Coordinates of C-alpha atoms and ligand atoms in Angstrom, one line a residue:
M1 CA 77.7 -38.7 80.4
A2 CA 77.3 -35.0 80.0
A3 CA 79.8 -34.4 82.8
H4 CA 82.5 -36.2 80.9
S5 CA 81.8 -34.8 77.5
H6 CA 84.2 -32.7 75.4
A7 CA 82.5 -30.9 72.5
G8 CA 79.6 -33.4 73.1
R9 CA 81.8 -36.4 72.8
V10 CA 83.1 -38.7 75.5
K11 CA 86.8 -39.1 75.8
V12 CA 88.3 -42.6 75.3
A13 CA 91.8 -43.9 75.9
L14 CA 93.1 -46.9 73.8
V15 CA 95.5 -49.2 75.5
G16 CA 97.8 -51.4 73.3
I17 CA 98.4 -49.7 70.0
G18 CA 98.8 -52.9 67.9
K19 CA 97.1 -54.4 64.9
I20 CA 93.5 -54.2 66.0
A21 CA 93.8 -50.8 67.5
L22 CA 95.2 -49.3 64.3
D23 CA 93.1 -51.4 61.9
Q24 CA 89.7 -50.8 63.6
H25 CA 89.5 -48.8 66.8
V26 CA 91.3 -45.7 65.6
P27 CA 89.2 -45.3 62.4
A28 CA 85.9 -46.2 64.3
L29 CA 86.7 -43.6 67.0
A30 CA 87.6 -41.0 64.3
A31 CA 84.2 -41.4 62.8
S32 CA 82.2 -41.7 66.1
P33 CA 79.5 -39.2 66.9
D34 CA 79.8 -40.4 70.6
F35 CA 83.5 -40.6 71.4
V36 CA 86.8 -38.9 70.8
L37 CA 90.2 -40.6 71.1
A38 CA 91.9 -38.5 73.9
A39 CA 94.9 -40.7 74.8
T40 CA 96.9 -43.8 73.9
I41 CA 98.8 -46.0 76.3
S42 CA 101.5 -48.1 74.5
R43 CA 105.0 -49.2 75.0
K44 CA 106.0 -48.2 71.4
G45 CA 102.9 -47.1 69.4
A46 CA 101.1 -43.8 69.1
V47 CA 98.5 -42.0 67.1
P48 CA 99.4 -38.7 65.5
G49 CA 97.9 -35.7 67.4
V50 CA 96.8 -37.8 70.4
A51 CA 98.4 -37.6 73.9
A52 CA 100.7 -40.7 74.2
F53 CA 101.4 -42.4 77.5
T54 CA 103.7 -45.3 78.0
D55 CA 102.7 -46.0 81.6
F56 CA 99.1 -46.9 82.4
A57 CA 99.2 -45.9 86.2
R58 CA 100.5 -42.5 85.1
F59 CA 97.7 -42.1 82.6
L60 CA 95.1 -43.0 85.2
D61 CA 96.7 -40.5 87.6
E62 CA 97.1 -37.6 85.2
R63 CA 93.9 -37.9 83.2
P64 CA 90.8 -38.2 85.4
D65 CA 89.0 -36.4 82.5
V66 CA 89.0 -39.6 80.4
P67 CA 86.1 -41.7 81.6
V68 CA 86.4 -44.7 79.2
V69 CA 89.3 -47.1 78.6
S70 CA 89.2 -49.4 75.6
L71 CA 91.7 -52.3 76.0
C72 CA 93.2 -53.6 72.7
L73 CA 95.8 -55.9 74.3
P74 CA 96.0 -59.6 73.9
P75 CA 93.9 -61.5 76.5
V76 CA 96.7 -62.5 78.9
P77 CA 97.8 -59.0 80.0
R78 CA 94.3 -57.5 79.8
Y79 CA 93.0 -58.3 83.3
E80 CA 95.6 -56.2 85.2
Y81 CA 94.8 -53.2 83.0
A82 CA 91.0 -53.7 83.3
A83 CA 91.1 -54.1 87.1
A84 CA 93.3 -51.0 87.5
A85 CA 91.0 -49.0 85.2
L86 CA 87.9 -50.0 87.1
K87 CA 89.6 -49.3 90.5
A88 CA 90.3 -45.8 89.1
G89 CA 86.6 -45.3 88.3
R90 CA 86.8 -45.8 84.5
H91 CA 84.3 -47.6 82.3
V92 CA 86.0 -50.4 80.4
M93 CA 85.7 -52.0 76.9
L94 CA 87.4 -55.4 76.5
E95 CA 88.5 -56.7 73.1
K96 CA 87.6 -60.3 72.4
P97 CA 88.2 -62.8 73.9
P98 CA 87.4 -60.9 77.1
G99 CA 90.1 -62.5 79.2
A100 CA 92.6 -65.3 79.7
T101 CA 90.2 -67.2 82.0
L102 CA 86.4 -67.1 82.7
A103 CA 86.9 -66.4 86.4
E104 CA 89.0 -63.3 85.8
V105 CA 86.2 -61.8 83.7
H106 CA 83.6 -62.8 86.4
A107 CA 85.8 -60.9 88.8
L108 CA 85.9 -57.8 86.5
E109 CA 82.1 -58.0 86.2
A110 CA 81.7 -57.9 90.0
M111 CA 84.1 -55.0 90.3
A112 CA 82.2 -53.0 87.7
K113 CA 78.9 -53.7 89.4
E114 CA 80.2 -52.7 92.8
R115 CA 81.4 -49.4 91.5
G116 CA 78.4 -48.6 89.2
L117 CA 80.7 -48.7 86.1
T118 CA 80.0 -50.1 82.7
L119 CA 82.0 -53.1 81.6
F120 CA 81.5 -54.1 77.9
A121 CA 83.0 -57.5 76.8
T122 CA 82.8 -56.8 73.1
W123 CA 82.3 -59.4 70.4
H124 CA 82.9 -57.6 67.2
S125 CA 81.5 -60.4 65.0
R126 CA 78.1 -60.0 66.6
M127 CA 78.0 -56.6 65.1
A128 CA 78.5 -57.9 61.5
H129 CA 75.8 -56.6 59.1
A130 CA 73.8 -59.9 58.7
V131 CA 73.9 -61.2 62.3
A132 CA 70.7 -59.4 63.5
P133 CA 68.7 -60.4 60.4
A134 CA 69.9 -64.0 60.7
K135 CA 68.8 -64.1 64.3
A136 CA 65.4 -62.6 63.4
W137 CA 65.0 -65.2 60.5
L138 CA 65.9 -68.1 62.8
A139 CA 63.6 -67.1 65.7
G140 CA 61.0 -69.8 66.2
K141 CA 62.4 -72.1 63.6
H142 CA 63.5 -75.7 64.2
I143 CA 67.2 -76.3 63.4
N144 CA 68.0 -79.7 61.9
R145 CA 71.7 -79.0 61.7
A146 CA 74.4 -76.3 61.5
H147 CA 78.0 -76.2 60.4
I148 CA 80.6 -73.6 60.9
T149 CA 83.6 -73.3 58.5
W150 CA 86.2 -70.8 59.8
R151 CA 89.4 -71.3 57.8
E152 CA 92.0 -68.5 57.6
D153 CA 95.7 -67.8 57.3
V154 CA 97.3 -67.1 60.7
R155 CA 100.3 -65.5 58.9
K156 CA 98.0 -62.9 57.3
W157 CA 95.9 -62.0 60.3
H158 CA 98.4 -62.4 63.1
P159 CA 101.8 -61.7 61.4
G160 CA 104.6 -62.6 63.8
Q161 CA 102.2 -62.5 66.9
D162 CA 103.7 -65.3 68.9
W163 CA 101.2 -64.7 71.8
V164 CA 98.5 -66.5 69.9
F165 CA 100.5 -69.7 70.3
E166 CA 101.4 -69.1 74.0
P167 CA 99.2 -70.2 76.9
G168 CA 96.1 -68.1 77.0
G169 CA 96.5 -67.0 73.3
M170 CA 93.8 -69.6 72.3
G171 CA 95.4 -70.5 69.0
V172 CA 92.8 -71.1 66.3
F173 CA 90.1 -70.3 68.8
D174 CA 91.2 -66.6 68.6
P175 CA 89.3 -66.4 65.3
G176 CA 87.0 -69.4 66.0
I177 CA 85.5 -67.6 69.0
N178 CA 84.2 -65.0 66.6
A179 CA 82.1 -67.7 64.9
L180 CA 81.0 -69.0 68.3
S181 CA 80.0 -65.4 69.3
I182 CA 77.7 -65.4 66.3
L183 CA 76.4 -68.9 66.9
T184 CA 75.5 -68.1 70.5
E185 CA 73.8 -64.9 69.4
I186 CA 71.6 -66.3 66.6
L187 CA 70.6 -69.8 67.7
P188 CA 67.0 -69.9 69.1
Q189 CA 68.2 -72.6 71.6
P190 CA 71.6 -72.9 73.3
V191 CA 73.9 -75.9 72.5
H192 CA 76.7 -77.5 74.4
L193 CA 79.9 -79.1 73.3
T194 CA 80.0 -82.9 73.2
S195 CA 83.4 -83.6 71.6
A196 CA 86.4 -81.9 70.1
R197 CA 89.6 -82.7 68.1
L198 CA 92.4 -80.3 68.7
V199 CA 95.5 -80.2 66.5
F200 CA 98.6 -78.7 68.1
P201 CA 101.9 -77.9 66.3
E202 CA 104.6 -79.8 68.0
N203 CA 106.4 -76.6 69.0
R204 CA 103.4 -74.6 70.2
Q205 CA 101.1 -74.4 73.2
T206 CA 97.7 -73.7 71.5
P207 CA 95.9 -75.5 68.6
I208 CA 96.2 -74.5 65.0
A209 CA 93.1 -76.4 64.0
A210 CA 90.0 -77.8 65.8
E211 CA 86.9 -79.7 65.0
L212 CA 84.0 -79.3 67.4
T213 CA 80.7 -81.2 67.8
F214 CA 77.9 -79.7 69.8
S215 CA 74.4 -81.0 70.8
G216 CA 71.7 -80.4 68.3
H217 CA 73.7 -81.5 65.3
V218 CA 75.9 -78.4 65.3
T219 CA 79.6 -78.8 64.2
A220 CA 82.5 -76.5 63.6
D221 CA 85.7 -76.7 61.5
F222 CA 88.4 -74.2 62.5
D223 CA 91.7 -74.1 60.7
W224 CA 94.5 -71.5 60.7
R225 CA 96.5 -73.0 57.8
Q226 CA 94.3 -71.9 54.9
E227 CA 96.2 -70.0 52.3
G228 CA 94.4 -68.3 49.3
P229 CA 90.7 -67.6 49.7
Q230 CA 89.6 -67.3 53.3
T231 CA 86.3 -68.8 54.6
W232 CA 84.1 -67.6 57.5
D233 CA 80.8 -69.3 56.9
I234 CA 77.9 -70.6 59.1
E235 CA 75.4 -72.8 57.3
I236 CA 72.2 -73.7 59.1
E237 CA 69.5 -76.1 57.9
T238 CA 66.0 -75.6 59.3
T239 CA 62.7 -77.3 58.6
E240 CA 61.7 -74.1 56.8
G241 CA 64.8 -73.5 54.6
R242 CA 68.5 -73.0 54.6
L243 CA 70.4 -70.1 56.0
A244 CA 74.0 -69.2 55.2
L245 CA 76.0 -66.4 56.9
R246 CA 79.1 -65.6 54.9
M247 CA 82.0 -63.2 55.2
G248 CA 82.1 -63.5 59.0
G249 CA 78.4 -62.7 59.5
N250 CA 78.3 -59.8 57.1
V251 CA 76.3 -61.5 54.3
L252 CA 73.1 -63.5 54.7
E253 CA 71.7 -66.0 52.1
I254 CA 68.4 -67.8 52.4
D255 CA 68.0 -70.9 50.3
G256 CA 71.1 -69.9 48.3
K257 CA 69.9 -66.4 47.4
P258 CA 71.2 -63.0 48.8
H259 CA 68.8 -61.9 51.6
A260 CA 70.6 -59.2 53.8
G261 CA 73.9 -57.7 54.8
E262 CA 76.8 -55.9 53.2
N263 CA 80.1 -57.4 52.1
T264 CA 82.4 -55.5 54.4
I265 CA 83.7 -55.9 58.0
M266 CA 84.0 -52.2 58.5
G267 CA 80.7 -51.7 60.2
E268 CA 81.6 -53.9 63.2
Y269 CA 83.7 -51.5 65.3
P270 CA 81.6 -48.4 64.7
A271 CA 78.6 -50.5 66.0
L272 CA 80.6 -51.6 69.1
Y273 CA 81.3 -48.0 70.0
A274 CA 77.6 -47.1 69.4
R275 CA 76.6 -49.9 71.7
M276 CA 79.1 -48.7 74.3
A277 CA 77.5 -45.2 74.2
D278 CA 74.1 -46.9 74.8
L279 CA 75.5 -48.8 77.8
L280 CA 77.0 -45.6 79.3
G281 CA 73.6 -43.9 78.7
T282 CA 71.7 -46.5 80.7
G283 CA 74.5 -47.4 83.2
A284 CA 74.4 -51.0 82.1
S285 CA 77.2 -53.6 81.5
D286 CA 77.2 -56.3 78.8
V287 CA 79.3 -59.3 79.6
D288 CA 78.3 -62.5 77.8
L289 CA 80.8 -65.3 78.3
S290 CA 78.9 -68.0 76.3
P291 CA 81.3 -68.1 73.3
M292 CA 84.3 -68.5 75.7
V293 CA 82.5 -71.3 77.7
H294 CA 82.5 -73.3 74.4
V295 CA 86.3 -72.7 74.0
A296 CA 87.0 -73.7 77.6
D297 CA 84.9 -76.8 77.1
A298 CA 86.8 -77.7 74.0
M299 CA 90.1 -77.3 75.8
T300 CA 88.6 -79.5 78.7
L301 CA 87.1 -82.3 76.6
G302 CA 89.1 -82.2 73.4
R303 CA 91.2 -85.0 72.1
R304 CA 94.7 -83.8 71.3
E305 CA 96.8 -84.5 68.2
T306 CA 100.2 -83.2 67.3
T307 CA 101.1 -81.9 63.8
A308 CA 104.2 -80.3 62.2
A309 CA 106.0 -77.4 63.9
F310 CA 104.7 -74.0 63.0
H311 CA 106.9 -71.0 62.3
F312 CA 105.8 -67.5 61.2
Ligands
LIG1 P1 98.9 -57.3 68.8 O1 99.0 -56.3 67.7 O2 99.9 -58.4 68.9 O3 98.9 -56.6 70.2 C1 98.2 -55.5 70.5 C2 99.1 -54.6 71.5 O4 99.0 -55.1 72.8 C3 100.5 -54.6 71.2 O5 100.8 -53.6 70.2 C4 101.1 -54.1 72.5 O6 100.9 -52.8 72.6 C5 100.2 -54.7 73.5 N1 100.7 -55.9 74.2 C6 101.1 -57.1 73.6 N2 101.5 -57.9 74.5 C7 101.5 -57.2 75.7 C8 101.9 -57.5 77.0 N3 102.4 -58.7 77.3 N4 101.8 -56.6 78.0 C9 101.3 -55.4 77.6 N5 100.9 -55.0 76.4 C10 101.0 -55.9 75.4 O7 97.5 -58.0 68.8 P2 96.1 -57.6 68.0 O8 96.1 -58.4 66.8 O9 95.9 -56.2 67.9 O10 95.1 -58.3 69.0 C11 94.7 -57.7 70.3 C12 93.4 -58.2 70.6 O11 92.4 -57.9 69.6 C13 93.3 -59.8 70.7 O12 92.5 -60.2 71.8 C14 92.7 -60.2 69.4 O13 91.9 -61.4 69.6 C15 91.7 -59.0 69.1 N6 91.4 -58.9 67.7 C16 92.4 -59.0 66.8 C17 92.1 -58.9 65.4 C18 93.2 -59.0 64.3 O14 92.8 -59.0 63.1 N7 94.4 -59.1 64.6 C19 90.8 -58.7 65.0 C20 89.8 -58.6 66.0 C21 90.2 -58.7 67.4 P3 102.1 -51.7 72.7 O15 103.2 -52.2 71.9 O16 101.4 -50.6 72.2 O17 102.4 -51.6 74.2

């Protein structure tokens, strides 16, 4: 790492200056002890004071001094950028979900391995404040049943982003996969999908709501039509008490009483970049596709229903 450092911090380029780049990546990098934002690559966005490129090939050509590329694009265009970055010898961070298909992420993983580069398929919700304490509390316990309620307003979180309803955009699984990334992290034993109900707006390619059933009495209710209060809860009943993760994994209750966590999502992206620094330090990659396997299974096995057209 030292070879790449600038004033002790590793240079990072952000690609796709949209909602998540501006909401989370830029502030997380500004406060990072490990990284400095050295360039952006965007068709129309920029960050004041940071070198702005519009063409990714040109950036790779002109800036060999930037060893890390963090991709904040939607999943469908991401593979081409990730593959080009790895071919150019850069370490890569992928926003979630890590790709449009499982196979393309396997291909990226192989490319990174061949070249001795770090590939980090991030799951920001796994970094939520109460996820590690929840995992520790569940370790060794028997789970009787678990239920996920992930109900939010797509107009608030994806204003005008038609890509979420295009093939590969995943629809309600775009937030739902965050819940699945927590579930797959904290459960002592893995589960598998056994049935699903998917609700598609008549004018769209991806579901706006889904109900999932897994082995082990685990169920999930995802809905993108919730106005007013938003709900991101995982409730788990064990033989030794009840656990509830609220606020997208940031707050933990045990038997209805506060136990751990902090009611803010703002710790997630700083923790992702700290993890990336660790991976670079050890030369490792972190690519866990288990949350996306559940989504692919739901799309494979799910029963489809049609509902009213959706317009932003
Ligand atoms: P977004 O604002 O719609 O898109 C991000 C940027 O990607 C756009 O500003 C655009 O960058 C670039 N882009 C879009 N389509 C492209 C294409 N076809 N080819 C090349 N570049 C393209 O989306 P977002 O909400 O930031 O989401 C991006 C990723 O972050 C998604 O995978 C999402 O799941 C994840 N994420 C989003 C949120 C959230 O709250 N929205 C939260 C956590 C994670 P330029 O215009 O700069 O070229």
